[in-house]
CSV table of C-alpha atoms in Angstrom, one decimal:
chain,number,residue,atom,x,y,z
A,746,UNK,CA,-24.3,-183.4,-143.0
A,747,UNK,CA,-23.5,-180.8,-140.6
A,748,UNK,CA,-25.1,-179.5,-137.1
A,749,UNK,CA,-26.2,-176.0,-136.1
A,750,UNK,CA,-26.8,-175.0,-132.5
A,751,UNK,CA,-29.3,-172.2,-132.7
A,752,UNK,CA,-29.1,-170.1,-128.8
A,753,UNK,CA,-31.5,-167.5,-127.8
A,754,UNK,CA,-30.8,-164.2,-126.0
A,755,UNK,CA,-31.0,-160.2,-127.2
A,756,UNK,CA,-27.9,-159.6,-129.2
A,757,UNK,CA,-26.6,-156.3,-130.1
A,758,UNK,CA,-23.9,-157.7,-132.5
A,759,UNK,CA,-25.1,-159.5,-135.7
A,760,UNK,CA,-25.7,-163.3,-136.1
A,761,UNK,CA,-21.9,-164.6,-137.0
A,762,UNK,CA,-20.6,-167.9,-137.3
A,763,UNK,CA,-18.4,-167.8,-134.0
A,764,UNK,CA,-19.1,-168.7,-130.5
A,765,UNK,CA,-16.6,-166.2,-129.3
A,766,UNK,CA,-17.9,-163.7,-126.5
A,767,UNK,CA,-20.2,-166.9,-125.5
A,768,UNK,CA,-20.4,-168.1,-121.8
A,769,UNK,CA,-18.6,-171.3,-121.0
A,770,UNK,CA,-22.4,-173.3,-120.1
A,771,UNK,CA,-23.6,-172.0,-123.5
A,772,UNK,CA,-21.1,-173.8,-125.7
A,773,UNK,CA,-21.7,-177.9,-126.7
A,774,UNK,CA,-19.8,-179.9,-128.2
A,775,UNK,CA,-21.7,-182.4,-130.1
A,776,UNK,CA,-19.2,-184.6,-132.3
A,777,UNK,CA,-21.0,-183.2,-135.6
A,778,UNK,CA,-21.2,-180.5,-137.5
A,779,UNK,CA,-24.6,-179.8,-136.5
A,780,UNK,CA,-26.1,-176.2,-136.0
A,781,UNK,CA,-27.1,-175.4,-132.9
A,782,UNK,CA,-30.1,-172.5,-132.0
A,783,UNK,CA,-29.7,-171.8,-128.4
A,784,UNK,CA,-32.1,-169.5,-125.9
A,785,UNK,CA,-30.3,-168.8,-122.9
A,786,UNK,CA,-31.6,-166.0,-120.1
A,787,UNK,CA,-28.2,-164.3,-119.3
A,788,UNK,CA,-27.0,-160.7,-117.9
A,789,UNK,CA,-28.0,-157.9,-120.5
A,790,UNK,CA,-24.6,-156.6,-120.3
A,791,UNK,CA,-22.7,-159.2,-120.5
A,792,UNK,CA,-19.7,-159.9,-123.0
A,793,UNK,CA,-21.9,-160.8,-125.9
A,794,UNK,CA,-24.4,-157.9,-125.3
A,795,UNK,CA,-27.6,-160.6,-125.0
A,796,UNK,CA,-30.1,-160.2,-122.5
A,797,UNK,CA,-33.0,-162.4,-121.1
A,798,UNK,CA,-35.0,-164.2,-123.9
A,799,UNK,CA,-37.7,-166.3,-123.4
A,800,UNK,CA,-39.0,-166.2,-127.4
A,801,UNK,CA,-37.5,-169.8,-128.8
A,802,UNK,CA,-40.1,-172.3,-128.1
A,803,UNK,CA,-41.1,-176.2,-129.3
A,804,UNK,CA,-43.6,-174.6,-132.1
A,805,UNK,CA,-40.4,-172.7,-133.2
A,806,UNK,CA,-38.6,-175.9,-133.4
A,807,UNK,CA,-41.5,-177.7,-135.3
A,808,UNK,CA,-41.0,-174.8,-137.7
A,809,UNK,CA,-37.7,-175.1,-138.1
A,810,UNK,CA,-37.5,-179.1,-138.7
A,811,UNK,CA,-39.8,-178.5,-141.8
A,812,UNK,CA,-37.1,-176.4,-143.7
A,813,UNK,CA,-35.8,-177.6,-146.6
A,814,UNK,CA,-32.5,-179.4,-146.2
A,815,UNK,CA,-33.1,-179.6,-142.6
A,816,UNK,CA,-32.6,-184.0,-141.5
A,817,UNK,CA,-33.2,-183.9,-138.0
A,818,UNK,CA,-34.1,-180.6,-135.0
A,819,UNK,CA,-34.5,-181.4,-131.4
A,820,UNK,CA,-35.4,-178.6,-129.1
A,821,UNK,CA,-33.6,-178.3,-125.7
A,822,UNK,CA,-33.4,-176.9,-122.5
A,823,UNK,CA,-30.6,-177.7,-119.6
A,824,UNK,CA,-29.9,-176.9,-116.5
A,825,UNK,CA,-27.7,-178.1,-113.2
A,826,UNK,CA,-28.6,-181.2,-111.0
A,827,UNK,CA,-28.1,-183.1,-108.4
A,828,UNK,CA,-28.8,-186.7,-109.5
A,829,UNK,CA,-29.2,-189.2,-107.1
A,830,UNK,CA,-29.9,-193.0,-106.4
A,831,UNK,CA,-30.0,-194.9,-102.9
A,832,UNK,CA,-27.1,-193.6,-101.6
A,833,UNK,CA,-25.3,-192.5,-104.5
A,834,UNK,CA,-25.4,-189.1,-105.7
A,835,UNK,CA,-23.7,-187.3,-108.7
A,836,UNK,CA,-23.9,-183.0,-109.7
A,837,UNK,CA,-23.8,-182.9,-113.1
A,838,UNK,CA,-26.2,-181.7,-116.0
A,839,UNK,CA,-30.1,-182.3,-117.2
A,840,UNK,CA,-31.1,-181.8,-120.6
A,841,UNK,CA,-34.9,-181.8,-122.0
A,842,UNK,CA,-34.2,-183.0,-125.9
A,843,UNK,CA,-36.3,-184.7,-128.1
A,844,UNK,CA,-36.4,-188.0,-129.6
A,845,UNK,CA,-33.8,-186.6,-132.7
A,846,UNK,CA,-30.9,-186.3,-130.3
A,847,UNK,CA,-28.9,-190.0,-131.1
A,848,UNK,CA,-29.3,-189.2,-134.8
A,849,UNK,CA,-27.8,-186.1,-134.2
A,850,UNK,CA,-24.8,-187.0,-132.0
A,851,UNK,CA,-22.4,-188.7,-134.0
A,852,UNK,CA,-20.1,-189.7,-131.3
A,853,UNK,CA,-22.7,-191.3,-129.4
A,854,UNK,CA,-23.5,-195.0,-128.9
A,855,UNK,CA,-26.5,-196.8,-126.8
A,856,UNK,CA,-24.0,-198.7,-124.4
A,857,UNK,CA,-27.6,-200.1,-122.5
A,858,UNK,CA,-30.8,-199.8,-123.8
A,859,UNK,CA,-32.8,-197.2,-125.9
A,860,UNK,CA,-33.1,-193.4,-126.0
A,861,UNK,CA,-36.8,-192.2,-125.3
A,862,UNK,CA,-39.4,-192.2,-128.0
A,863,UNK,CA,-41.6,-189.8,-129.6
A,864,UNK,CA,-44.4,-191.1,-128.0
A,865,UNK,CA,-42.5,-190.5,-124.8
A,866,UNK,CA,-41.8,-187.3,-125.1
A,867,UNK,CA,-45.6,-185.9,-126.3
A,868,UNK,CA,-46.6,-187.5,-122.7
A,869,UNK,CA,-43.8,-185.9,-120.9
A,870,UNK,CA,-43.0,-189.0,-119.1
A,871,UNK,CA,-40.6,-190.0,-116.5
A,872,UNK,CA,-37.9,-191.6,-118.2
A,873,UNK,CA,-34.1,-190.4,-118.9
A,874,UNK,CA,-31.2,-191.5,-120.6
A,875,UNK,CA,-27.8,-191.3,-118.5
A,876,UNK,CA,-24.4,-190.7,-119.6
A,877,UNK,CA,-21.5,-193.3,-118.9
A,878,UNK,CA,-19.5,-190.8,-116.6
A,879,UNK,CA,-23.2,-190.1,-114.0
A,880,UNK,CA,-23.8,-194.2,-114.5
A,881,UNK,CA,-20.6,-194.7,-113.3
A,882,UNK,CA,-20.8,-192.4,-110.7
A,883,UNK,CA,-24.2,-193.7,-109.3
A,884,UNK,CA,-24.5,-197.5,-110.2
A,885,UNK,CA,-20.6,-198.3,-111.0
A,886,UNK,CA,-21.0,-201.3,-113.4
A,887,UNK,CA,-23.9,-202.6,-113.1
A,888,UNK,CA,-26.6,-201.7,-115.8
A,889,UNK,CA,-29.0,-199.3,-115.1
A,890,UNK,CA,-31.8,-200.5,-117.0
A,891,UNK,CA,-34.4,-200.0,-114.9
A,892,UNK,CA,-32.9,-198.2,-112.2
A,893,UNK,CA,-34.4,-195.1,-110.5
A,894,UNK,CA,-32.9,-191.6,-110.2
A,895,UNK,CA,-34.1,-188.4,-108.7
A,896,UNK,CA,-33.1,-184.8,-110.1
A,897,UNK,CA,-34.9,-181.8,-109.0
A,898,UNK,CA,-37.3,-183.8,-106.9
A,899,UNK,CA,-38.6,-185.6,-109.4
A,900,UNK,CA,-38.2,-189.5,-110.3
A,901,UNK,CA,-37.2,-191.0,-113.2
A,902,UNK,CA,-37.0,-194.4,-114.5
A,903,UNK,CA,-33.3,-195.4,-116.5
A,904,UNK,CA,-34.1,-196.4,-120.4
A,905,UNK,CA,-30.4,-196.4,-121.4
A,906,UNK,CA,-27.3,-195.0,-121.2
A,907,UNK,CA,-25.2,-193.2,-123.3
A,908,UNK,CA,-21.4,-193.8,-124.2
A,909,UNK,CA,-19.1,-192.2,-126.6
A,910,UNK,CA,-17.9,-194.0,-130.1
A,911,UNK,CA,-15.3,-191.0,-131.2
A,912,UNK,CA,-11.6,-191.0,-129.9
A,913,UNK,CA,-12.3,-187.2,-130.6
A,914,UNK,CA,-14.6,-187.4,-128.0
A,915,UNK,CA,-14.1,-188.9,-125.2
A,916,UNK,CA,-16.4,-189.2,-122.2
A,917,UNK,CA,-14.8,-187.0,-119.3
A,918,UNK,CA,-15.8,-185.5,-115.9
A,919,UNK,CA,-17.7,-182.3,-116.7
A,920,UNK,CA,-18.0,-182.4,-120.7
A,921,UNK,CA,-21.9,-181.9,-120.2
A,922,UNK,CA,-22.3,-184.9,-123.0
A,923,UNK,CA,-21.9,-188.3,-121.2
A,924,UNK,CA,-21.4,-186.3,-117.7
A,925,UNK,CA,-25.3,-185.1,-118.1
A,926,UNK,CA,-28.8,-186.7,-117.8
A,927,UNK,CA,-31.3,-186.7,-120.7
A,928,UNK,CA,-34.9,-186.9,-120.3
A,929,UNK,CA,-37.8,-185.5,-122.9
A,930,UNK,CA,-37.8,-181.5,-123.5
A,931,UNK,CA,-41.4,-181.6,-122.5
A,932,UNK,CA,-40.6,-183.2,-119.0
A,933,UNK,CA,-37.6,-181.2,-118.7
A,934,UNK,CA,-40.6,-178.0,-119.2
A,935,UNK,CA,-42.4,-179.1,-116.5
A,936,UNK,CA,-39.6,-180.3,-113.6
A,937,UNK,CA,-38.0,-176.8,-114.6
A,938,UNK,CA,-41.3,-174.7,-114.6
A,939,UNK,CA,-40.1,-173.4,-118.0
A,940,UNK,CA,-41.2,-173.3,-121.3
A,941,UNK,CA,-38.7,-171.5,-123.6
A,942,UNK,CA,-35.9,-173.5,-125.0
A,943,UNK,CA,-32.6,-172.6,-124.6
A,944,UNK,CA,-31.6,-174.0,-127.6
A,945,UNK,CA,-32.2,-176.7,-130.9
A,946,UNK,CA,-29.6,-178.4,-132.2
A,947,UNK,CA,-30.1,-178.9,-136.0
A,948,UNK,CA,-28.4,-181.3,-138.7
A,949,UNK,CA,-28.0,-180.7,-141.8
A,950,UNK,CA,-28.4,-183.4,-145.1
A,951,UNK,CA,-25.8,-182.4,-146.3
A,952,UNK,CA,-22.9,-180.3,-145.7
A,953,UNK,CA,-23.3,-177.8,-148.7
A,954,UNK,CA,-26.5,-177.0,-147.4
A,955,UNK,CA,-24.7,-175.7,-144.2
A,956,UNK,CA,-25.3,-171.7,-145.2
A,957,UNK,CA,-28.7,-171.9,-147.0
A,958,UNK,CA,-30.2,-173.8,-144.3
A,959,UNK,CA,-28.5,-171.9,-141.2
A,960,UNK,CA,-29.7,-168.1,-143.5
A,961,UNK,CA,-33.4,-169.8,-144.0
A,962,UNK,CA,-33.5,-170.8,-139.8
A,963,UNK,CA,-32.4,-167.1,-139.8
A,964,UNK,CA,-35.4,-165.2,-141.5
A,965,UNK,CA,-37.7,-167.9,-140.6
A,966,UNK,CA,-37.1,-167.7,-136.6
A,967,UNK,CA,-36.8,-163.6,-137.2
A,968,UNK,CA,-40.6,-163.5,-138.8
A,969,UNK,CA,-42.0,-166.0,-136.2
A,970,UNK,CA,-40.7,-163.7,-133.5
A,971,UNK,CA,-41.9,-160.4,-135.4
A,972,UNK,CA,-38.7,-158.4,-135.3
A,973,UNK,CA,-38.5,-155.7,-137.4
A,974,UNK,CA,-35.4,-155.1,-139.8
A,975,UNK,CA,-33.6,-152.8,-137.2
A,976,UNK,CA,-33.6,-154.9,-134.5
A,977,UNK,CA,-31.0,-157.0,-133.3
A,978,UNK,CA,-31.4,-161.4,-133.3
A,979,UNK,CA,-32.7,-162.9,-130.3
A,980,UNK,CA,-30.8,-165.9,-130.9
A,981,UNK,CA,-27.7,-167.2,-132.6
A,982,UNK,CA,-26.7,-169.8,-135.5
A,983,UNK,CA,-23.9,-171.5,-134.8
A,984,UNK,CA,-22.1,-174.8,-135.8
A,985,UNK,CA,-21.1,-177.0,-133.9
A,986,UNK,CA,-17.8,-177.3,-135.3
A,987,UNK,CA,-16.8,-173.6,-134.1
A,988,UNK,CA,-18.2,-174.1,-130.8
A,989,UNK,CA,-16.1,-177.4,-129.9
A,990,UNK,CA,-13.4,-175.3,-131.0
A,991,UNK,CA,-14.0,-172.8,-128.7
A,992,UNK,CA,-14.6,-174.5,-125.6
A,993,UNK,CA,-11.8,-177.1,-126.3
A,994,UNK,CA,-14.0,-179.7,-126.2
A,995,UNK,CA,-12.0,-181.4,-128.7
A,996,UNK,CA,-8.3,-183.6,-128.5
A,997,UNK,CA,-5.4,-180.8,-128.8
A,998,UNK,CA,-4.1,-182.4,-132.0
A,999,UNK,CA,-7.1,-183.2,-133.4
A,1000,UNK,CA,-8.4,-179.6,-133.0
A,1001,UNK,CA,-4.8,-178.5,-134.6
A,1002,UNK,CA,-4.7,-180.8,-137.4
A,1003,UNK,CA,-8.3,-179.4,-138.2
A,1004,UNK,CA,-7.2,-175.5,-137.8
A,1005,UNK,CA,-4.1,-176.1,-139.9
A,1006,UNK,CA,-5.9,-178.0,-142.8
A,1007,UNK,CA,-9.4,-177.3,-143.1
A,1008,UNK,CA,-10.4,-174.1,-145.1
A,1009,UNK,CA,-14.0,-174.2,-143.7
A,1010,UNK,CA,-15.2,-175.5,-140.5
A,1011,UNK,CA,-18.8,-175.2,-141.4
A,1012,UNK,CA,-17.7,-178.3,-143.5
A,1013,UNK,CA,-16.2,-180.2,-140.1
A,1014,UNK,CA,-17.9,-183.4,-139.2
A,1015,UNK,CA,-16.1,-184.5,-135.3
């Protein structure tokens, strides 16, 4: 299939299938094809004309998930921490995602343990999944089942961690992907005192259905939000593919040999 990542914020241009003119904290590279819907609050003037937005929210997500050819849609926010245990401390990234995410994430691979459940994450509780590079960082090589971390004042118990399974990917310092924390959106509302999404991250069955699905998230998520035919998105479609692209989140040859040889990168599974 392939995976959408669906932002939100007032845009003045209309929706394309690009990440250019994006800041460098809205782009993710996944290791799918997946689109992504993202809702971001950013500068009304900045490059890509998109001001604050708080209108994408879990019932949007819901929505979306029930689309036709839509497999899997987890709603997300993100933002910087400090993650700390004992002594130990790391800066790096928290996301609130739902319980979709692994199935998502192609690249990915449960190195320890589990990611957090459904159940999990319509209780908000206190549990998170760490990436390789923050357990590293804060536990070296012992496991972290059961460990406890502290972001944002908050504890959280360790249910797994989170490694990478793609030589296309690899886990490095900073890549916001195995350098990050995951814990349920829900928590992630309440520890941020927020409760628009910045973004869902959507995958496809199949990859022909990659521009009837992404159109349909398009009118759907423009009626929910009442906008009338002359005014401008606030959010953007765009896949995954592109935005790994644009942020280099991918090997050099690897992300020449796909430029040089692949027609359509909306059919580009990393």
């Amino acid at each position: 299939g392939a995976n959408f990542v669906v932002t939100a914020g007032n845009y003045k241009m209309p929706q394309q299938w690009t990440s250019d003119g994006e800041t460098e904290d809205e782009r993710t590279t996944d290791g799918g094809e997946n689109p992504t819907v993202d809702a971001k609050d950013s500068d009304p003037e900045n490059g890509a004309g998109r001001g604050a937005s708080d209108k994408l929210s879990l019932e949007d997500a819901v929505a979306v998930a029930e689309l036709p050819g839509v497999q899997y849609c987890s709603a997300g926010l993100q933002d910087n921490a400090r993650v700390e245990s004992g002594n130990n401390g790391w800066f790096t990234r928290m996301h609130g995602e739902g319980a979709s995410l692994p199935k998502i994430r192609r690249a990915w691979a449960l190195s320890h343990g589990r990611f957090f459940t459904e159940r999990e994450v319509e209780k908000a509780q206190d549990v998170a999944v760490v990436g390789s590079i923050v357990s590293q960082q804060l536990f070296g090589d012992e496991n972290p089942m059961g460990k406890k971390i502290t972001a944002k004042g908050h504890s959280f118990t360790v249910i797994g961690e989170i490694a990478s399974v793609s030589w296309m990917v690899p886990a490095t310092q900073g890549d916001d992907q195995f350098d990050a924390i995951y814990v349920p959106v829900t928590t992630a509302q309440s520890v941020m005192r927020r409760k628009s999404l910045d973004r869902m991250t959507v995958s496809t069955a199949s990859t022909g259905e990659v521009t009837k699905v992404s159109q349909a998230m398009g009118a759907l998520l423009r009626k929910r939000h009442s906008l009338a035919a002359d005014q401008p998105s606030d959010f953007m479609v765009a896949t995954e593919a592109h935005k790994s692209l644009a942020k280099g989140g991918m090997r050099t040859d690897v992300a020449r040999a796909v430029v040089g040889n692949v027609s359509s990168l909306d059919k580009v599974t990393l």
